[in-house]
Coordinates of C-alpha atoms in Angstrom, one line a residue:
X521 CA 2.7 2.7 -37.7
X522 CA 1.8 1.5 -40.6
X523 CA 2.5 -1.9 -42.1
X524 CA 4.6 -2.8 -45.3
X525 CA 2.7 -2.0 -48.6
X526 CA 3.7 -5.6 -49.9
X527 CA 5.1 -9.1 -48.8
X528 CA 5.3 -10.6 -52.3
X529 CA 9.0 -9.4 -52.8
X530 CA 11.9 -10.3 -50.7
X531 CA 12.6 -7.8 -48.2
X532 CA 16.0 -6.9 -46.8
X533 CA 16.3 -4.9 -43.2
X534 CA 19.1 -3.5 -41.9
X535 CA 19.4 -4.6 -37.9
X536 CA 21.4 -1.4 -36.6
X537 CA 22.4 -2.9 -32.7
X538 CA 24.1 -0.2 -30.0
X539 CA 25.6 -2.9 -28.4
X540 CA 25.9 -1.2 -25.0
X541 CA 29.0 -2.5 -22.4
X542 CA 28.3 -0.8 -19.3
X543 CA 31.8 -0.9 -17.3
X544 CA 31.4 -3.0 -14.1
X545 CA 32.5 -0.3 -10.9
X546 CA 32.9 2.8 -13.1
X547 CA 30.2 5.5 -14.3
X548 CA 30.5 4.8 -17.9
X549 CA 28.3 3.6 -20.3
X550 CA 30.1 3.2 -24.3
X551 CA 27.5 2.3 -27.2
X552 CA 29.2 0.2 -29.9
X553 CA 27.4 0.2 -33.0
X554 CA 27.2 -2.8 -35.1
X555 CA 25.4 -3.8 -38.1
X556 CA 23.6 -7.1 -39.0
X557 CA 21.9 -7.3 -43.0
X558 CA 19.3 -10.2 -42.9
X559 CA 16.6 -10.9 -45.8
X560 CA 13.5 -11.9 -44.5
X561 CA 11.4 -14.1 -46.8
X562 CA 8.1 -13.2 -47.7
X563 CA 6.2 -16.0 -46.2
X564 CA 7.7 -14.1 -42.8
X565 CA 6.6 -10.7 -43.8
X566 CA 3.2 -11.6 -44.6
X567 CA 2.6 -12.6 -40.8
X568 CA 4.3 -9.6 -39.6
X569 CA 1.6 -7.3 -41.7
X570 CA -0.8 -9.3 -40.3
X571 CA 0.2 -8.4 -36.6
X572 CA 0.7 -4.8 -37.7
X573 CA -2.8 -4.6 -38.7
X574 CA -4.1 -5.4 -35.7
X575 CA -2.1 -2.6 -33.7
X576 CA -1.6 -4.4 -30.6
X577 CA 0.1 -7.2 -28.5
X578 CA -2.2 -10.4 -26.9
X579 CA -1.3 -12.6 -24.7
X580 CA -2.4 -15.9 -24.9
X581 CA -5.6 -16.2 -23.6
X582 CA -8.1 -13.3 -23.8
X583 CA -11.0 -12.2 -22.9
X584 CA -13.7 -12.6 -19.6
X585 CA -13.4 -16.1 -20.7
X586 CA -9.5 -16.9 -21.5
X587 CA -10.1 -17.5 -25.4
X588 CA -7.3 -18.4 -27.8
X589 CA -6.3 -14.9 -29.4
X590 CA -5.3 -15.1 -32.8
X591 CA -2.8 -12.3 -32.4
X592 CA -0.9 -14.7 -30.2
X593 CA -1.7 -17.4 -33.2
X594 CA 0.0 -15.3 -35.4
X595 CA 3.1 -15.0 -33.3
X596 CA 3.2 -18.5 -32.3
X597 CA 2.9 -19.2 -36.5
X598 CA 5.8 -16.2 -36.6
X599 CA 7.8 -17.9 -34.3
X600 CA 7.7 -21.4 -35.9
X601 CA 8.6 -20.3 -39.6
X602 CA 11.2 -17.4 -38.8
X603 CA 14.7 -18.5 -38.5
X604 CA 16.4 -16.7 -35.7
X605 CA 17.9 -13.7 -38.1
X606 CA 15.0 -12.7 -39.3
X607 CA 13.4 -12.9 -35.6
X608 CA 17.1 -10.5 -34.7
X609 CA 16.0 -8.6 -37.9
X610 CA 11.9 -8.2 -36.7
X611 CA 13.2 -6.7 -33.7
X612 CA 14.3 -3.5 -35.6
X613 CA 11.0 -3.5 -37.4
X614 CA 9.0 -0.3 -37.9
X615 CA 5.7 -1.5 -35.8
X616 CA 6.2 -1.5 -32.2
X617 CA 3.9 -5.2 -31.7
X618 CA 6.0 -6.9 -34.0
X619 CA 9.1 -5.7 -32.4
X620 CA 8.2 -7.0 -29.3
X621 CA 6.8 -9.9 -30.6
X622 CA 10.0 -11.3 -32.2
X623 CA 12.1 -10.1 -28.7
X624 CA 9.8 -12.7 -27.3
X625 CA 10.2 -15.4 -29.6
X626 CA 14.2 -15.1 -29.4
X627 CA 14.2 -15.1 -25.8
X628 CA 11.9 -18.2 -25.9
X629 CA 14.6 -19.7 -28.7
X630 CA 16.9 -18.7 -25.9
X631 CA 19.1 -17.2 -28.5
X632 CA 22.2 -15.9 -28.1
X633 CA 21.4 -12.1 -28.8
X634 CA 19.4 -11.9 -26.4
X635 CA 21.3 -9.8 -24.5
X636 CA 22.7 -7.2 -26.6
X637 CA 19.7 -6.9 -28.7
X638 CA 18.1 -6.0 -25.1
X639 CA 20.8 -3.4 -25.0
X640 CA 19.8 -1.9 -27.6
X641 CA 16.4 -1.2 -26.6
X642 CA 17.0 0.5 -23.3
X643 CA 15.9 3.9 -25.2
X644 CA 13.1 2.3 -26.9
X645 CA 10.1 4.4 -25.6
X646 CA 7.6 3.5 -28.0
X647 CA 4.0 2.7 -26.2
X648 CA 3.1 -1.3 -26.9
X649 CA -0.7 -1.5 -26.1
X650 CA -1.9 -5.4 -25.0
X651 CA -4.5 -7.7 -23.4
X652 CA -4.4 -10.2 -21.0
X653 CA -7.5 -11.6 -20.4
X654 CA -9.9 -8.9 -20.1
X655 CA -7.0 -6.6 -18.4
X656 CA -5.7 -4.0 -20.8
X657 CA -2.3 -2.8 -20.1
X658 CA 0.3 -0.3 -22.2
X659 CA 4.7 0.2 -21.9
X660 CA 7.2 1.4 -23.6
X661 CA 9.0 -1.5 -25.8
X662 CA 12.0 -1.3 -23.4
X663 CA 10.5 -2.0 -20.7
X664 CA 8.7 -5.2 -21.9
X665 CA 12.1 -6.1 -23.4
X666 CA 13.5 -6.2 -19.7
X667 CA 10.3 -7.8 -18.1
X668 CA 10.8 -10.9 -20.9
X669 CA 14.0 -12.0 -19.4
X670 CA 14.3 -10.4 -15.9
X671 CA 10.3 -11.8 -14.8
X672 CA 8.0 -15.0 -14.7
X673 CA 5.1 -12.8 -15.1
X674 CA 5.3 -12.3 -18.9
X675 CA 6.6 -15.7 -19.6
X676 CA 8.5 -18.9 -17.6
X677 CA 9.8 -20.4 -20.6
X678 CA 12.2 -17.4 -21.9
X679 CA 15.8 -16.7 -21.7
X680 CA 16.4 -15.2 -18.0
X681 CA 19.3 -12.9 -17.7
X682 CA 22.5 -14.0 -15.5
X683 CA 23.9 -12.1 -12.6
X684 CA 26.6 -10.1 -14.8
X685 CA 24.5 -9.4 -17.7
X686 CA 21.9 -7.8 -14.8
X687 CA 24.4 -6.0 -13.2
X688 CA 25.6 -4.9 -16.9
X689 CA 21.3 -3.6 -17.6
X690 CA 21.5 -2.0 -14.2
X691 CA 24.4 -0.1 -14.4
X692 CA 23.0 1.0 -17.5
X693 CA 19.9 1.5 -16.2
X694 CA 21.4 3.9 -13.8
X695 CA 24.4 6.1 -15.3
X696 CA 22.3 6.2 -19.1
X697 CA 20.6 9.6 -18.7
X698 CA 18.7 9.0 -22.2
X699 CA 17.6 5.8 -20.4
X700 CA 13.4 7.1 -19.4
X701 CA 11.9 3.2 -19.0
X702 CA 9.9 2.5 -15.9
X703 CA 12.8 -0.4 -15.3
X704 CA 14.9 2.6 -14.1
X705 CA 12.1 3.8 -11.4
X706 CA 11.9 0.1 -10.1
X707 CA 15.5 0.5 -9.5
X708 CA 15.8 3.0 -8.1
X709 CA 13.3 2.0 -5.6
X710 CA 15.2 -0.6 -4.5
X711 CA 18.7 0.3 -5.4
X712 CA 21.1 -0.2 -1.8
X713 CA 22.9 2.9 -0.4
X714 CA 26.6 1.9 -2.7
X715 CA 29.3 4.9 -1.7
X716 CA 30.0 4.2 -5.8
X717 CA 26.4 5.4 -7.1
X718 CA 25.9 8.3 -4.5
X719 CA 26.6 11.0 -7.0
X720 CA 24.6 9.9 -9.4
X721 CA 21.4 9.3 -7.6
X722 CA 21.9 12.9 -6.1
X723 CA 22.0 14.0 -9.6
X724 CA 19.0 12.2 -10.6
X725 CA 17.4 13.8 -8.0
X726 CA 18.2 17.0 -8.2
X727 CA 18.8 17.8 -12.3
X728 CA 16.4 14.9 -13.8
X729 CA 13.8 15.8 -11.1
X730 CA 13.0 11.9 -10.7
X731 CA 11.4 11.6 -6.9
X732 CA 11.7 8.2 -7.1
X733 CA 15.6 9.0 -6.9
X734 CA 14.7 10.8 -3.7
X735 CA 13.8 7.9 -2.1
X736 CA 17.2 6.1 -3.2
X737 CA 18.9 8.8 -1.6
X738 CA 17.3 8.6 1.4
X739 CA 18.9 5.5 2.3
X740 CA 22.6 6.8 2.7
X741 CA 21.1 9.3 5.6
X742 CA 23.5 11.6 4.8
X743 CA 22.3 15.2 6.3
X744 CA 23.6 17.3 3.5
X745 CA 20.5 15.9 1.4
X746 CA 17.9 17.1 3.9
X747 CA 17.1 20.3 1.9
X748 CA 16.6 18.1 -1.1
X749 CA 14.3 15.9 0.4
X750 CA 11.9 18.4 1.9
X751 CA 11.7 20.1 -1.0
X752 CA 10.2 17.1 -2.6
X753 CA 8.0 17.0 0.1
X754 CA 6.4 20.2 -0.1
X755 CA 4.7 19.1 -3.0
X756 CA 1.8 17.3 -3.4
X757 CA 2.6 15.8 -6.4
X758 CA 5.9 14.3 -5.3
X759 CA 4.9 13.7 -1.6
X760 CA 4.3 9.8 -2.1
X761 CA 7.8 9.5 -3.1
X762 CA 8.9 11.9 -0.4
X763 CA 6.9 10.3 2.4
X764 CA 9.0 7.5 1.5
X765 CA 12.4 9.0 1.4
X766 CA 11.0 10.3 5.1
X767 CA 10.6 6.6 5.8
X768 CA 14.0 5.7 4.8
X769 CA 15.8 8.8 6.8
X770 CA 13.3 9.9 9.3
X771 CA 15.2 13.4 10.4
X772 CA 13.1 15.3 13.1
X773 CA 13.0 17.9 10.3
X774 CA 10.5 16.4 8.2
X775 CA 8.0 15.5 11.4
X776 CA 5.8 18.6 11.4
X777 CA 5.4 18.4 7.6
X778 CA 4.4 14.4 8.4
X779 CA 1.5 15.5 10.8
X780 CA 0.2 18.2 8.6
X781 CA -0.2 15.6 5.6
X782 CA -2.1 13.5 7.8
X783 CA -4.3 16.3 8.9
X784 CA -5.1 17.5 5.6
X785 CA -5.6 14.1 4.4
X786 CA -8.1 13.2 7.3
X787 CA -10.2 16.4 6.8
X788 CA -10.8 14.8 3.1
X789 CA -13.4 12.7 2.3
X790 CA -11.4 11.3 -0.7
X791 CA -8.7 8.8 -0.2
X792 CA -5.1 8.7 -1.6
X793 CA -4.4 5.3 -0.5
X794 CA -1.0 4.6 -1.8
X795 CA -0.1 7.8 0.1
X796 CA -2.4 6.9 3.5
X797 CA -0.2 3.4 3.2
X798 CA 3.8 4.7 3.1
X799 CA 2.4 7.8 5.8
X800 CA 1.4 5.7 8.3
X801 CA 4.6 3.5 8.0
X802 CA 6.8 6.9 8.1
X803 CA 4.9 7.9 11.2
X804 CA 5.7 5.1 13.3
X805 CA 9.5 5.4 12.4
X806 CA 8.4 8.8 15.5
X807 CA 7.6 7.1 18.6
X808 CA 6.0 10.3 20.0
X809 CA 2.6 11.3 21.6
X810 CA 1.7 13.2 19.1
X811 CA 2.2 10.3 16.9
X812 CA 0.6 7.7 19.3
X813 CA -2.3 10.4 19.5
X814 CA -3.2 10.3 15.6
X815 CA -2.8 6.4 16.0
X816 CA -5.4 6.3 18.7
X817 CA -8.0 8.3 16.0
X818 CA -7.8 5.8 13.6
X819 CA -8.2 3.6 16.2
X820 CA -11.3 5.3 17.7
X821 CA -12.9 6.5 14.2
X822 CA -16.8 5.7 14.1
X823 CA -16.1 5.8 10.1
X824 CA -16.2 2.1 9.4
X825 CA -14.8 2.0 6.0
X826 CA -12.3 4.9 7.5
X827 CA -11.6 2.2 10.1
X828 CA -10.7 -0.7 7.8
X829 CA -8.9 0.9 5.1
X830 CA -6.6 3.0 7.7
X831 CA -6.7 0.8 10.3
X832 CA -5.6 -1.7 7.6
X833 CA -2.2 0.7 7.1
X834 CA -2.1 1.3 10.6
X835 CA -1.9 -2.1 11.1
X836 CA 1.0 -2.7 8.2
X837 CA 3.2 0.0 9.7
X838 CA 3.0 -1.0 13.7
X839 CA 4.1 -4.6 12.5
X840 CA 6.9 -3.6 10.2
X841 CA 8.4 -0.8 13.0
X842 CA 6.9 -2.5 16.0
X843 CA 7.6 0.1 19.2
X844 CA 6.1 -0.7 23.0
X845 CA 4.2 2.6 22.6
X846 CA 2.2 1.6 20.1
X847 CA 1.2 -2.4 21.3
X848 CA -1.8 -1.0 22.4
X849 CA -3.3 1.1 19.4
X850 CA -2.2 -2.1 17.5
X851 CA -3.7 -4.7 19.7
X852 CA -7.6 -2.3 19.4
X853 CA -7.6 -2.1 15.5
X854 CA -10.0 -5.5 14.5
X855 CA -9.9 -5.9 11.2
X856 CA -12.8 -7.9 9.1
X857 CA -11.4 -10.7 7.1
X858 CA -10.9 -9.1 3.9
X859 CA -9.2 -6.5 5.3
X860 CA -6.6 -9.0 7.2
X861 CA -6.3 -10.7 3.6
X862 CA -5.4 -7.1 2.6
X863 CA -2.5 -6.7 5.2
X864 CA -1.5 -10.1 4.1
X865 CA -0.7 -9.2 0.6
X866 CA 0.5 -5.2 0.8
X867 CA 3.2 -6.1 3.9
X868 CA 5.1 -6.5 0.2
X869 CA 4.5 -3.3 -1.3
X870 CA 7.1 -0.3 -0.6
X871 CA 9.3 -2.6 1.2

């Protein structure tokens, strides 16, 4: 987008906020529009064009060698000079940087519109593009509006939302169907089996063709979603997801498919890791032979980076479901030491 023409004269923008009340225990979601006129001075707008120009948002410290980025100079200069309306105003700005730039400085300020200005950006899907260190990494403005006050990894110093305004941004999260932020995936990847939400993960599932929802609904083991579920998993583009949900509600209905994944995926010579990882673990919720018998091939694989990387998984899923039948198969896999450092840090992932 491109940056004001001119900061020389005084510039007045309009801060339209949907201030959005989600209903605590019902599956509403009202947006009350309010409206907030705040001049910002020049000396402000001439640092905003400034970060415009340069198109995209830097951390602190980038580069191989963690240097001082003048991008971040810029918003730490931003943040000193702008008085908190203009900082509310900024967020409404045209460039997608600076938007997220003042969002960060009010939540550092703490400020006390925080939290609907947050609100208010739930269906801001514009693409920020930044740097950390020599890591590039791109999402939508909402998305880094929630990671500011819901994380440590973007910043410990900034305003952290309270259990009421987080059940508020998830309820939102959930019943908002123009909500499309990655914030609602994460949720739903972790989102307990509530009789209150049931509907409304089912219809995520099934209308907004989310498979991440499938995985949700997994969880309340309710047969009447069977169908649902094995649809997703005769694709391969959703069967991650659906290997999951097969995890979560592992229905004898969905074993032959499980085996005939791992076949095909064995027979490759190209590895879908993510997918090798949640397969194994939905495997060993089936204490059968035929399970124990594809264990016992990893097991027994002269492939040594086969034998790591799967035995690695294998390894995972036998100590999150532990079962007597497989001890064995568990106790052969030996795993080097990066590998063991591996299991270490993924027992986290997909829990």
């Amino acid at each position: 987008m491109k940056p004001e023409k001119s900061a020389s004269k005084r510039i007045s923008i309009v801060t339209i906020v949907f201030l959005l009340v989600a209903l605590l225990g019902a599956d509403q979601v009202i947006a009350q529009p309010y409206t907030n006129t705040v001049s910002v001075r020049p000396v402000v707008m001439k640092i905003v064009n400034d970060i415009s120009k340069v198109g995209r948002f830097e951390d602190k410290l980038i580069g191989y060698a963690g240097e001082k980025s003048k991008q971040w100079s810029r918003f730490e200069k931003l943040n000193q000079i702008a008085e908190s309306a203009e900082l509310r105003a900024l967020t409404q700005y045209n460039n997608v940087v600076v938007r997220c730039y003042a969002f960060h400085g009010l939540a550092l300020r703490k400020d006390t519109a925080v939290f609907p200005i947050l609100l208010s950006h739930l269906r801001d899907t514009a693409l920020v593009e930044g740097i950390s260190f020599d890591l590039g990494w791109a999402e939508k403005a909402g998305d880094y509006f929630i990671d500011v006050v819901t994380t440590t990894e973007v910043d410990l110093k900034t305003y952290k939302l309270n259990t009421l305004q987080k059940e508020k941004l998830d309820s939102i999260l959930l019943y908002d169907k123009q909500v499309v932020l990655q914030a609602k995936n994460e949720l739903l990847a972790n989102l307990k089996p509530k009789a209150k939400n049931y509907d409304r993960v089912g219809e995520i599932a099934v209308t907004e063709n989310n498979s991440i929802a499938v995985v949700a609904l997994a969880r309340y083991k309710n047969p009447n979603d069977l169908n649902i579920i094995n649809d997703y998993l005769e694709k391969k583009e959703t069967q991650h997801d659906a290997v999951y949900a097969v995890r979560e509600f592992p229905d004898a209905k969905f074993y032959p498919r499980l085996v005939q994944i791992f076949e095909r995926e064995w027979a490759l010579k190209a590895y879908d890791y993510p997918l090798w990882r949640i397969l194994y673990q939905a495997l060993a919720k089936y204490p059968t032979p035929q399970t124990l018998a594809l264990f016992e091939r990893t097991a027994r694989t002269d492939d040594k980076f086969r034998y790591q990387t799967l035995g690695e998984y294998l390894i995972i899923a036998l100590t999150r479901y532990p079962n007597p039948m497989f001890d064995k198969v568990k106790n052969k896999i030996k795993l080097d030491n990066f590998h063991l450092e591996e299991v270490s840090q993924e027992m986290n992932s997909e829990k």
